[in-house]
């Protein structure tokens, strides 16, 4: 049996039905670098730059031979190395070749400042293993690099074509002095393109090469865009170029690789069409799922049962029937959707399959229909307006991978016409769970009544939504001793690394994900937070809310703000004092920072205190309602982020 991948369902079917029987040669098959280059002249603009891509040349050609279509891709780069950081960064040239690609040309060299050429040959290729990801990489080990040198690399590949959609990054973290892109394809084909973020539009010419169309795009002096700004989405802010096969003049094909066609074909693959044996297997499987009158809880029970019973494995073979899926306890993408659809139908729960992409990698463009935007999926439930992630074992409704939210998706609905069910598709926005779910609470009591130099601190901490999700699954994937160690590390963040007197948790484990917040209660002595200065005691009270990140931005901000998900914090600190003790510096707790967008406060940190008898009650709230904040709001946003860090630094003075 063949491995099945939803993205590849129609990878070649549309194209092969529109090809003609003639062969074409590769236009740039003889392309090569200059074997004896003159000393490269560095443009005056870049002579003091640390690293510059002098030339970036990309050529892609679609070649048809009979009923076979291949793509040939050439990449040629010259990089100016002019700093120790650039030398360190470029002492390895990774070889970007996949298993389905054939290497036609692969070479690299170093050209020193004095014109000396250091060739890199196959003997220089090393192997590196990423144990965390379980991946193996090959790379050139570059020797002899020095400031003022140039690295030149050239490769050409034969591979399967990018017809259903491809996005190229036309900007980098370093300046690009000259960029040339060329797409060459048979004259009877039509490609749709789109440029993003200020990239120029391509030029199309059908007269340069007989029988072929050339699409070219050239840019000069592309500025560097650093990928080091916190709370940003660099991959979608840089200059991008997108293309896909859109038509064929030989058979009149138009709007190829469109969403409607994708939805129909996917639906036909996953819709439940069960024989008696499969239906019996599904009925028996469903009989073990707890029933609930609450729709969300019922869906949670279904998800929990499937994820605890059937292991998702993306690259395993498809099973012939759902009976085999249940028996083998393994499923790939098609199989996992089939079983969800069958079980949800059994419980008569309306649902939509939603195909989308990561908002941190490729923007889902509602005006550019491309299969490239359909590489991940969710299940949407209209009755409760919530999403389920079928693949990730640690998620439970209403939580799903945050990179899929705040994004558009292709919703595939099921409709019945004259007794026949069919797919209806439309593009809608995928809302990510708001900060009403990802809401953390702190209730902390500091008791000085027994000892001013060593208060007893009791922290009750509650982590909701995505915050809780970071902790709740740990219990089910580690041994009891390992879990105890991990909890100790978590608690240390809220106990100033002081040995705690007691530590208890509630609502941990997968059984509580999406249902209840993770609760951590810690009691510890606060002597390490107190310093004696004469007859006064300095108490670092701000430290008890845990370490807070301080947001620095030395250079001028370039990218707008984008965070993972909306979230909020509510904190309450009660300080209990002996009757003969007073406290100073309380005015530092009066804080008010906010970010207003369109006359509405979307992010804020505010704090105040109340003093009554011997009790001081400090309360603060911090929230981020939306995911994207415009660049114009950066300074306001930064002040909100840094307010919690400033709170961290507050020290109060106690004296008799």
XYZ file of C-alpha atoms in Angstrom:
656
model
C 0.000 0.000 0.000
C 1.135 3.533 -0.679
C 1.571 6.191 1.957
C -1.164 8.792 1.819
C -0.764 12.529 2.354
C -3.752 14.861 2.126
C -1.731 17.634 0.504
C -0.685 15.288 -2.298
C -4.130 13.978 -3.223
C -4.175 15.941 -6.462
C -0.492 16.783 -6.799
C -0.164 15.545 -10.334
C -3.651 14.546 -11.476
C -4.639 17.980 -12.715
C -1.361 18.590 -14.476
C -0.959 15.202 -16.116
C -4.410 15.450 -17.651
C -3.342 18.637 -19.391
C 0.122 17.747 -20.710
C 1.083 17.079 -24.327
C 3.489 14.554 -25.778
C 6.735 16.386 -26.428
C 10.033 16.694 -24.605
C 11.876 19.851 -23.705
C 15.466 20.431 -22.694
C 16.524 22.419 -19.656
C 17.192 25.996 -20.674
C 19.926 26.545 -18.110
C 21.496 23.056 -18.223
C 24.913 24.556 -19.067
C 24.774 27.263 -16.424
C 28.002 27.520 -14.422
C 30.040 29.969 -12.440
C 33.160 31.605 -13.804
C 35.971 29.113 -13.213
C 38.555 31.897 -13.016
C 36.697 34.846 -11.525
C 38.278 38.227 -11.239
C 38.435 39.717 -7.789
C 34.847 40.571 -6.912
C 34.253 44.269 -6.555
C 32.238 44.985 -3.421
C 29.743 47.820 -3.948
C 30.594 50.909 -1.931
C 27.254 50.633 -0.112
C 28.283 47.298 1.471
C 32.045 47.604 2.058
C 31.564 48.095 5.804
C 28.742 45.551 6.180
C 29.312 42.458 8.293
C 27.701 40.124 5.746
C 26.083 40.691 2.362
C 24.468 38.446 -0.230
C 26.043 39.973 -3.322
C 24.086 37.840 -5.777
C 21.143 35.519 -5.284
C 20.093 33.787 -8.496
C 17.190 31.345 -8.613
C 16.047 29.606 -11.780
C 13.155 27.128 -11.919
C 12.022 25.357 -15.056
C 9.019 23.094 -15.579
C 9.787 20.438 -18.212
C 7.220 18.120 -19.767
C 8.168 14.820 -21.385
C 5.171 12.773 -22.482
C 3.068 12.241 -19.369
C 5.960 13.064 -17.072
C 6.589 16.454 -15.560
C 9.757 17.455 -13.750
C 11.063 20.609 -12.182
C 14.663 21.773 -12.385
C 15.824 24.234 -9.766
C 19.084 26.157 -9.813
C 20.418 28.254 -6.952
C 23.571 30.355 -7.170
C 24.722 32.633 -4.349
C 27.752 34.801 -3.658
C 28.086 35.916 -0.036
C 30.512 38.574 1.204
C 31.986 37.634 4.608
C 33.278 40.621 6.553
C 33.096 39.890 10.298
C 33.966 37.241 12.857
C 30.248 36.543 13.317
C 29.830 35.985 9.575
C 32.839 33.631 9.524
C 31.384 31.595 12.376
C 27.917 31.552 10.806
C 29.185 30.400 7.415
C 31.766 27.793 8.397
C 29.154 25.212 7.459
C 27.215 25.192 4.186
C 24.202 22.935 4.653
C 23.069 20.931 1.646
C 19.286 21.441 1.172
C 18.453 18.251 -0.692
C 15.465 16.010 -0.001
C 15.054 12.306 -0.659
C 12.855 12.886 -3.712
C 15.412 15.169 -5.361
C 18.213 14.272 -7.763
C 21.402 16.298 -7.519
C 22.633 17.433 -10.909
C 25.173 20.025 -9.756
C 26.532 20.694 -6.291
C 29.642 22.734 -5.633
C 30.981 25.486 -3.425
C 34.175 27.486 -3.068
C 35.803 30.286 -1.111
C 37.378 33.247 -2.900
C 39.818 35.075 -0.653
C 40.462 38.790 -0.610
C 43.626 38.365 -2.684
C 41.857 36.319 -5.352
C 42.990 32.891 -4.144
C 40.342 30.231 -4.737
C 39.784 27.459 -2.177
C 37.568 24.770 -3.771
C 35.282 22.683 -1.573
C 34.969 19.115 -2.790
C 32.962 16.055 -1.740
C 35.671 15.158 0.783
C 34.678 18.312 2.675
C 31.106 17.076 3.184
C 30.356 16.087 6.784
C 27.336 14.656 8.550
C 25.534 16.189 11.506
C 22.775 14.558 13.569
C 20.158 16.591 15.404
C 19.230 14.208 18.217
C 16.340 16.336 19.453
C 14.622 16.364 16.045
C 15.895 12.979 14.960
C 17.203 14.409 11.677
C 20.445 14.042 9.748
C 22.097 16.880 7.809
C 24.960 16.969 5.334
C 27.118 20.053 5.054
C 30.329 21.400 3.595
C 32.954 22.085 6.236
C 34.325 25.463 5.120
C 37.982 26.089 5.868
C 40.120 29.137 5.229
C 37.451 31.794 5.703
C 38.691 35.277 6.468
C 37.270 38.775 6.541
C 36.811 40.091 3.025
C 36.303 36.612 1.549
C 33.414 35.487 -0.620
C 31.595 32.165 -0.379
C 30.125 31.010 -3.661
C 27.745 28.073 -3.858
C 25.868 26.562 -6.768
C 23.505 23.632 -6.997
C 20.958 22.288 -9.469
C 18.269 19.732 -8.664
C 15.754 17.594 -10.498
C 12.603 17.293 -8.405
C 8.834 17.072 -8.424
C 7.300 20.388 -9.515
C 5.746 23.013 -7.254
C 2.519 23.329 -9.233
C -0.039 23.524 -6.458
C 1.653 26.475 -4.778
C 5.076 27.706 -3.775
C 6.292 30.716 -1.780
C 9.835 32.070 -2.057
C 11.520 34.338 0.472
C 13.020 37.314 -1.372
C 14.490 39.044 1.667
C 16.923 37.953 4.366
C 18.537 38.964 7.638
C 21.367 40.378 5.548
C 21.304 42.818 2.629
C 20.863 41.389 -0.867
C 22.691 43.500 -3.434
C 21.223 41.728 -6.446
C 18.390 39.219 -6.708
C 17.249 37.528 -9.920
C 14.446 34.998 -10.123
C 13.306 33.203 -13.272
C 10.471 30.739 -13.773
C 10.407 28.996 -17.156
C 7.513 26.835 -18.288
C 5.771 25.499 -21.425
C 3.921 28.205 -23.323
C 0.527 26.522 -22.985
C 0.588 26.816 -19.192
C -0.560 29.829 -17.180
C 0.817 30.659 -13.747
C -0.782 32.913 -11.170
C 1.601 35.022 -9.057
C 1.566 37.494 -6.218
C 4.217 39.720 -4.640
C 4.103 40.669 -0.953
C 5.494 43.393 1.295
C 6.746 45.745 -1.386
C 8.304 43.177 -3.707
C 8.138 44.239 -7.361
C 5.821 42.512 -9.814
C 7.279 39.936 -12.237
C 7.652 40.421 -15.990
C 6.291 37.766 -18.336
C 7.678 37.190 -21.838
C 6.756 34.427 -24.300
C 9.187 35.524 -27.029
C 12.608 34.922 -25.469
C 12.630 31.106 -25.677
C 10.713 29.279 -28.377
C 7.748 27.361 -27.029
C 8.304 28.602 -23.496
C 7.275 31.459 -21.252
C 9.733 33.179 -18.944
C 8.618 34.910 -15.779
C 11.358 37.091 -14.301
C 11.688 39.204 -11.210
C 14.685 41.342 -10.326
C 15.420 43.456 -7.261
C 18.401 45.572 -6.263
C 19.626 46.654 -2.825
C 17.119 44.723 -0.728
C 17.605 45.877 2.840
C 18.273 43.442 5.658
C 15.384 42.593 7.970
C 16.569 41.150 11.263
C 14.832 38.104 12.647
C 15.649 38.923 16.257
C 12.786 41.169 17.335
C 10.695 39.655 20.109
C 6.953 39.297 19.621
C 7.107 39.463 15.838
C 6.353 37.336 12.778
C 9.364 37.787 10.525
C 8.460 35.079 8.022
C 5.331 36.855 6.832
C 6.689 40.414 6.995
C 9.593 39.944 4.566
C 9.340 40.281 0.783
C 7.648 37.135 -0.527
C 6.806 35.815 -3.976
C 4.068 33.263 -4.538
C 3.124 31.318 -7.653
C 0.986 28.369 -8.716
C -0.222 26.683 -11.899
C -3.533 28.314 -12.756
C -4.466 27.379 -16.328
C -3.785 25.363 -19.479
C -4.646 26.763 -22.894
C -4.572 23.344 -24.606
C -7.636 22.032 -22.821
C -9.140 25.263 -21.507
C -8.327 24.439 -17.886
C -8.762 27.437 -15.592
C -8.377 28.174 -11.890
C -6.452 24.952 -11.275
C -5.672 23.875 -7.723
C -8.644 25.804 -6.400
C -10.199 25.380 -2.973
C -13.519 24.024 -4.213
C -11.881 21.160 -6.061
C -9.630 20.395 -3.112
C -12.601 20.290 -0.753
C -14.537 17.911 -2.996
C -11.650 15.486 -3.370
C -10.754 15.498 0.308
C -14.369 14.989 1.318
C -14.670 12.009 -1.028
C -11.624 10.480 0.625
C -12.732 10.876 4.235
C -16.541 10.719 4.209
C -17.917 7.759 6.124
C -19.123 5.094 3.690
C -19.116 2.068 5.929
C -20.020 -1.547 5.261
C -21.630 -3.644 8.004
C -18.320 -4.812 9.418
C -16.922 -1.284 9.686
C -20.163 0.052 11.127
C -20.073 -2.640 13.803
C -16.483 -1.711 14.671
C -17.434 1.965 14.979
C -20.516 1.174 17.077
C -18.459 -0.969 19.458
C -15.772 1.728 19.659
C -18.373 4.409 20.425
C -20.016 2.268 23.096
C -16.888 2.767 25.240
C -17.069 6.580 25.024
C -18.763 8.246 28.019
C -21.952 10.113 27.118
C -22.730 13.667 28.188
C -25.577 16.133 27.668
C -23.010 18.929 27.411
C -21.892 19.194 23.730
C -18.345 20.313 24.509
C -17.849 17.608 27.117
C -19.155 14.976 24.686
C -16.681 16.122 22.033
C -13.931 16.151 24.692
C -14.801 12.542 25.567
C -14.627 11.534 21.899
C -11.282 13.254 21.394
C -9.873 11.745 24.583
C -10.949 8.235 23.577
C -9.511 8.443 20.077
C -6.219 9.960 21.203
C -5.763 7.423 23.981
C -6.667 4.509 21.724
C -5.239 5.320 18.297
C -1.733 6.648 17.681
C -1.324 9.210 14.917
C 1.622 8.452 12.607
C 1.863 10.771 9.617
C 3.945 8.525 7.365
C 2.461 5.071 7.906
C 0.464 3.262 5.245
C -3.262 3.867 4.959
C -5.509 1.075 6.127
C -8.154 -0.375 3.843
C -10.941 -0.057 6.425
C -11.697 1.653 9.716
C -11.917 -1.798 11.269
C -8.205 -2.195 10.537
C -7.471 1.280 11.932
C -9.171 0.432 15.221
C -7.499 -2.975 15.369
C -3.993 -1.688 14.570
C -4.417 1.387 16.800
C -2.532 3.466 14.249
C -3.693 6.081 11.759
C -2.201 8.506 9.259
C -3.765 11.841 8.226
C -6.520 10.356 6.058
C -7.327 7.569 8.504
C -7.485 9.867 11.529
C -9.954 12.151 9.791
C -12.014 9.163 8.665
C -12.380 7.837 12.177
C -13.224 11.259 13.634
C -15.874 11.752 10.950
C -17.347 8.294 11.564
C -17.462 8.679 15.355
C -18.878 12.219 15.209
C -21.547 11.023 12.788
C -22.397 8.226 15.212
C -23.063 10.845 17.897
C -24.810 13.129 15.359
C -22.432 16.026 16.038
C -22.202 18.597 13.242
C -18.625 19.353 12.253
C -16.458 20.980 9.573
C -12.991 19.898 8.534
C -10.779 23.000 8.375
C -7.567 23.123 6.338
C -5.080 25.869 7.048
C -1.389 26.643 7.535
C 0.874 28.036 10.242
C 0.535 31.811 10.491
C 4.226 31.893 11.408
C 5.339 30.368 8.103
C 3.038 31.057 5.159
C 0.225 33.625 5.254
C -3.178 32.223 4.286
C -4.220 34.573 1.489
C -7.962 34.484 0.886
C -7.395 35.979 -2.569
C -4.755 33.479 -3.689
C -6.083 29.925 -3.763
C -3.143 27.619 -3.246
C -2.795 24.120 -1.840
C 0.284 25.409 -0.022
C -2.126 26.987 2.483
C -3.740 23.634 3.242
C -0.978 21.676 4.975
C -2.585 21.329 8.409
C -6.105 20.747 9.668
C -8.568 21.129 12.528
C -12.165 20.114 13.163
C -14.678 22.901 13.844
C -17.965 22.495 15.709
C -20.489 25.185 14.726
C -22.799 24.516 17.680
C -20.171 25.514 20.254
C -17.830 27.519 17.953
C -14.776 25.578 19.115
C -11.941 23.700 17.374
C -10.324 20.313 17.909
C -6.824 19.314 16.800
C -6.965 15.658 15.637
C -3.204 15.014 15.505
C -1.579 16.468 18.630
C -1.912 14.039 21.515
C -1.503 16.645 24.289
C -4.287 18.987 23.137
C -7.947 18.797 24.077
C -10.868 20.942 22.942
C -11.083 23.980 23.076
C -7.269 24.236 22.855
C -5.421 23.627 19.597
C -1.964 24.622 18.270
C -1.826 28.396 18.626
C 0.035 28.867 15.337
C -3.110 27.705 13.499
C -5.333 30.305 15.158
C -5.856 33.967 14.281
C -5.627 32.791 10.701
C -7.882 31.939 7.795
C -8.841 28.411 6.850
C -10.814 26.426 4.291
C -13.953 25.113 6.038
C -15.386 21.965 4.423
C -19.015 21.454 5.324
C -21.312 18.560 4.533
C -24.625 19.258 2.832
C -27.325 16.973 1.497
C -29.014 17.586 -1.860
C -31.695 15.210 -3.106
C -30.456 12.475 -0.798
C -26.813 12.888 -1.826
C -24.213 14.364 0.529
C -21.513 16.577 -0.888
C -18.854 19.044 0.209
C -19.478 22.779 0.440
C -16.418 24.895 1.162
C -15.816 28.463 2.225
C -12.945 30.462 3.683
C -13.474 31.745 7.224
C -11.389 33.170 10.044
C -10.116 30.804 12.752
C -10.569 32.451 16.134
C -8.062 31.463 18.792
C -9.363 30.980 22.363
C -9.312 34.340 24.153
C -7.861 35.448 27.452
C -11.014 34.377 29.250
C -9.542 30.863 28.905
C -5.825 31.631 29.188
C -6.249 33.506 32.454
C -3.793 33.040 35.314
C -4.609 33.855 38.947
C -2.306 34.395 41.899
C -3.444 34.659 45.509
C -0.399 35.190 47.741
C -0.271 35.752 51.492
C 2.831 37.083 53.261
C 2.664 36.670 57.042
C 5.166 38.724 59.095
C 3.410 38.242 62.447
C 5.929 35.724 63.788
C 9.209 37.011 62.370
C 9.980 40.203 60.425
C 13.182 38.638 59.116
C 11.487 35.470 57.902
C 7.849 35.799 56.758
C 5.770 32.766 55.879
C 4.615 32.987 52.247
C 1.699 30.995 50.857
C 1.129 31.134 47.089
C -1.967 29.748 45.410
C -1.346 29.787 41.649
C -3.827 28.899 38.930
C -2.832 28.559 35.249
C -5.626 28.468 32.672
C -5.838 27.562 28.987
C -2.525 27.527 27.126
C -0.601 28.323 30.333
C -2.046 25.238 31.990
C -1.432 23.200 28.853
C 2.294 23.809 29.295
C 2.167 21.912 32.594
C -0.803 19.560 32.692
C 0.404 16.824 30.283
C 3.766 16.443 32.060
C 2.352 14.091 34.670
C 1.278 11.558 32.029
C 4.564 11.484 30.122
C 7.116 11.265 32.945
C 7.749 8.973 35.896
C 6.603 10.042 39.351
C 10.184 10.951 40.380
C 10.779 12.949 37.191
C 7.469 14.751 37.648
C 8.399 15.633 41.216
C 11.680 17.152 39.986
C 9.900 19.152 37.284
C 7.364 20.489 39.796
C 10.228 21.538 42.038
C 11.754 23.517 39.150
C 8.393 25.193 38.438
C 7.851 26.028 42.113
C 11.310 27.596 42.406
C 10.221 30.360 40.040
C 7.583 31.412 42.577
C 9.527 30.699 45.787
C 12.712 32.572 44.984
C 14.586 29.254 44.799
C 13.976 28.757 48.515
C 13.289 25.263 49.789
C 9.526 25.105 50.153
C 7.661 23.738 53.155
C 4.822 22.305 51.123
C 3.953 21.817 47.451
C 0.627 20.526 46.164
C -0.925 20.430 42.699
C -4.444 20.008 41.417
C -5.952 19.349 37.986
C -2.732 17.990 36.518
C -2.778 15.309 33.814
C -4.365 15.149 30.378
C -7.767 14.419 31.910
C -8.045 18.097 32.899
C -6.732 19.821 29.744
C -9.360 22.160 28.382
C -11.547 21.559 31.419
C -9.845 22.924 34.516
C -6.863 25.168 35.231
C -3.626 23.739 36.554
C -3.260 24.684 40.242
C 0.015 24.902 42.136
C 0.109 25.727 45.858
C 3.457 26.530 47.471
C 4.347 27.478 51.038
C 7.871 28.662 51.828
C 9.897 30.862 54.154
C 10.764 34.299 52.796
C 14.026 34.955 54.658
C 15.978 35.184 51.378
C 13.719 38.032 50.277
C 14.443 40.098 53.413
C 17.495 42.191 54.184
C 18.078 43.872 57.556
C 19.344 47.452 57.409
C 19.776 48.826 60.911
C 16.384 48.746 62.568
C 14.600 48.367 59.204
C 13.773 45.361 57.046
C 13.873 45.560 53.243
C 11.443 43.093 51.670
C 11.673 42.339 47.907
C 7.964 41.816 47.618
C 7.826 42.049 43.828
C 9.827 38.840 43.490
C 7.018 36.667 44.823
C 4.985 36.890 41.590
C 7.767 34.982 39.818
C 10.402 36.102 37.356
C 9.106 38.514 34.723
C 10.675 39.142 31.345
C 12.026 42.617 30.666
C 11.582 43.788 27.094
C 14.570 45.629 25.664
C 14.751 47.018 22.132
C 18.065 48.710 21.526
C 17.566 49.396 17.833
C 14.586 51.099 16.288
C 11.658 48.700 16.075
C 10.932 47.559 12.513
C 8.267 44.835 12.773
C 4.762 45.073 14.242
C 3.918 43.112 17.388
C 2.476 39.613 17.133
C 1.989 37.369 20.176
C 1.004 33.707 20.390
C -2.426 34.053 21.979
C -4.529 36.452 24.087
C -3.876 36.023 27.807
C -4.371 37.746 31.137
C -3.181 37.709 34.742
C -4.929 38.627 37.988
C -2.734 38.874 41.078
C -3.569 39.534 44.708
C -0.969 39.868 47.465
C -2.008 40.149 51.104
C 0.657 41.283 53.584
C -0.117 40.635 57.260
C 1.866 42.789 59.696
C 2.274 42.771 63.474
C 0.405 45.606 65.204
C 3.529 47.603 65.982
C 4.991 47.512 62.421
C 4.604 50.080 59.659
C 5.391 49.673 55.959
C 6.754 52.237 53.482
C 7.033 52.537 49.684
C 3.475 51.374 49.102
C 2.960 54.197 46.591
C 5.155 52.245 44.169
C 2.268 49.847 43.715
C 0.190 52.521 41.979
C 0.843 51.660 38.341
C -1.181 52.277 35.191
C 0.078 51.373 31.709
C -2.026 50.638 28.667
C -2.042 50.245 24.897
C -5.017 51.809 23.123
C -5.862 50.889 19.538
C -8.780 52.573 17.784
C -9.836 54.150 21.095
C -10.014 50.781 22.813
C -7.606 49.455 25.454
C -6.208 46.170 24.124
C -3.294 45.653 26.520
C -2.818 46.942 30.052
C -1.062 46.580 33.379
C -2.534 48.360 36.371
C -1.902 47.972 40.059
C -3.053 49.521 43.359
C -3.135 48.813 47.075
C -5.415 49.134 50.077
C -4.324 49.410 53.679
C -6.618 48.411 56.530
C -5.570 47.733 60.089
C -2.540 45.455 59.840
C -3.309 44.099 56.387
C -2.014 45.446 53.104
C -3.792 44.165 49.991
C -2.035 44.713 46.638
C -3.885 43.874 43.454
C -2.789 44.042 39.851
C -4.164 42.981 36.503
C -2.353 42.438 33.233
C -3.970 41.515 29.942
C -3.420 41.255 26.195
C -6.724 41.085 24.332
C -5.514 40.805 20.752
C -2.671 39.091 18.916
C -1.464 41.806 16.530
C -0.446 45.320 17.548
C 0.634 47.929 14.963
C 4.169 49.243 14.911
C 2.874 52.682 15.955
C 1.765 51.142 19.286
C 5.139 49.583 20.063
C 6.266 51.969 22.810
C 2.930 51.687 24.623
C 3.020 47.912 24.318
C 6.593 47.766 25.611
C 5.593 49.807 28.678
C 2.865 47.265 29.477
C 5.260 44.320 29.122
C 7.900 46.012 31.264
C 5.428 47.016 33.985
C 5.438 43.466 35.386
C 9.256 43.519 35.406
C 9.142 46.858 37.219
C 6.710 45.350 39.740
C 9.268 42.569 40.212
C 11.792 45.150 41.446
C 9.608 46.776 44.118
C 11.080 46.701 47.618
C 9.094 47.782 50.685
C 10.507 48.929 54.021
C 9.234 47.532 57.321
C 10.024 49.068 60.654
C 8.666 49.111 64.196
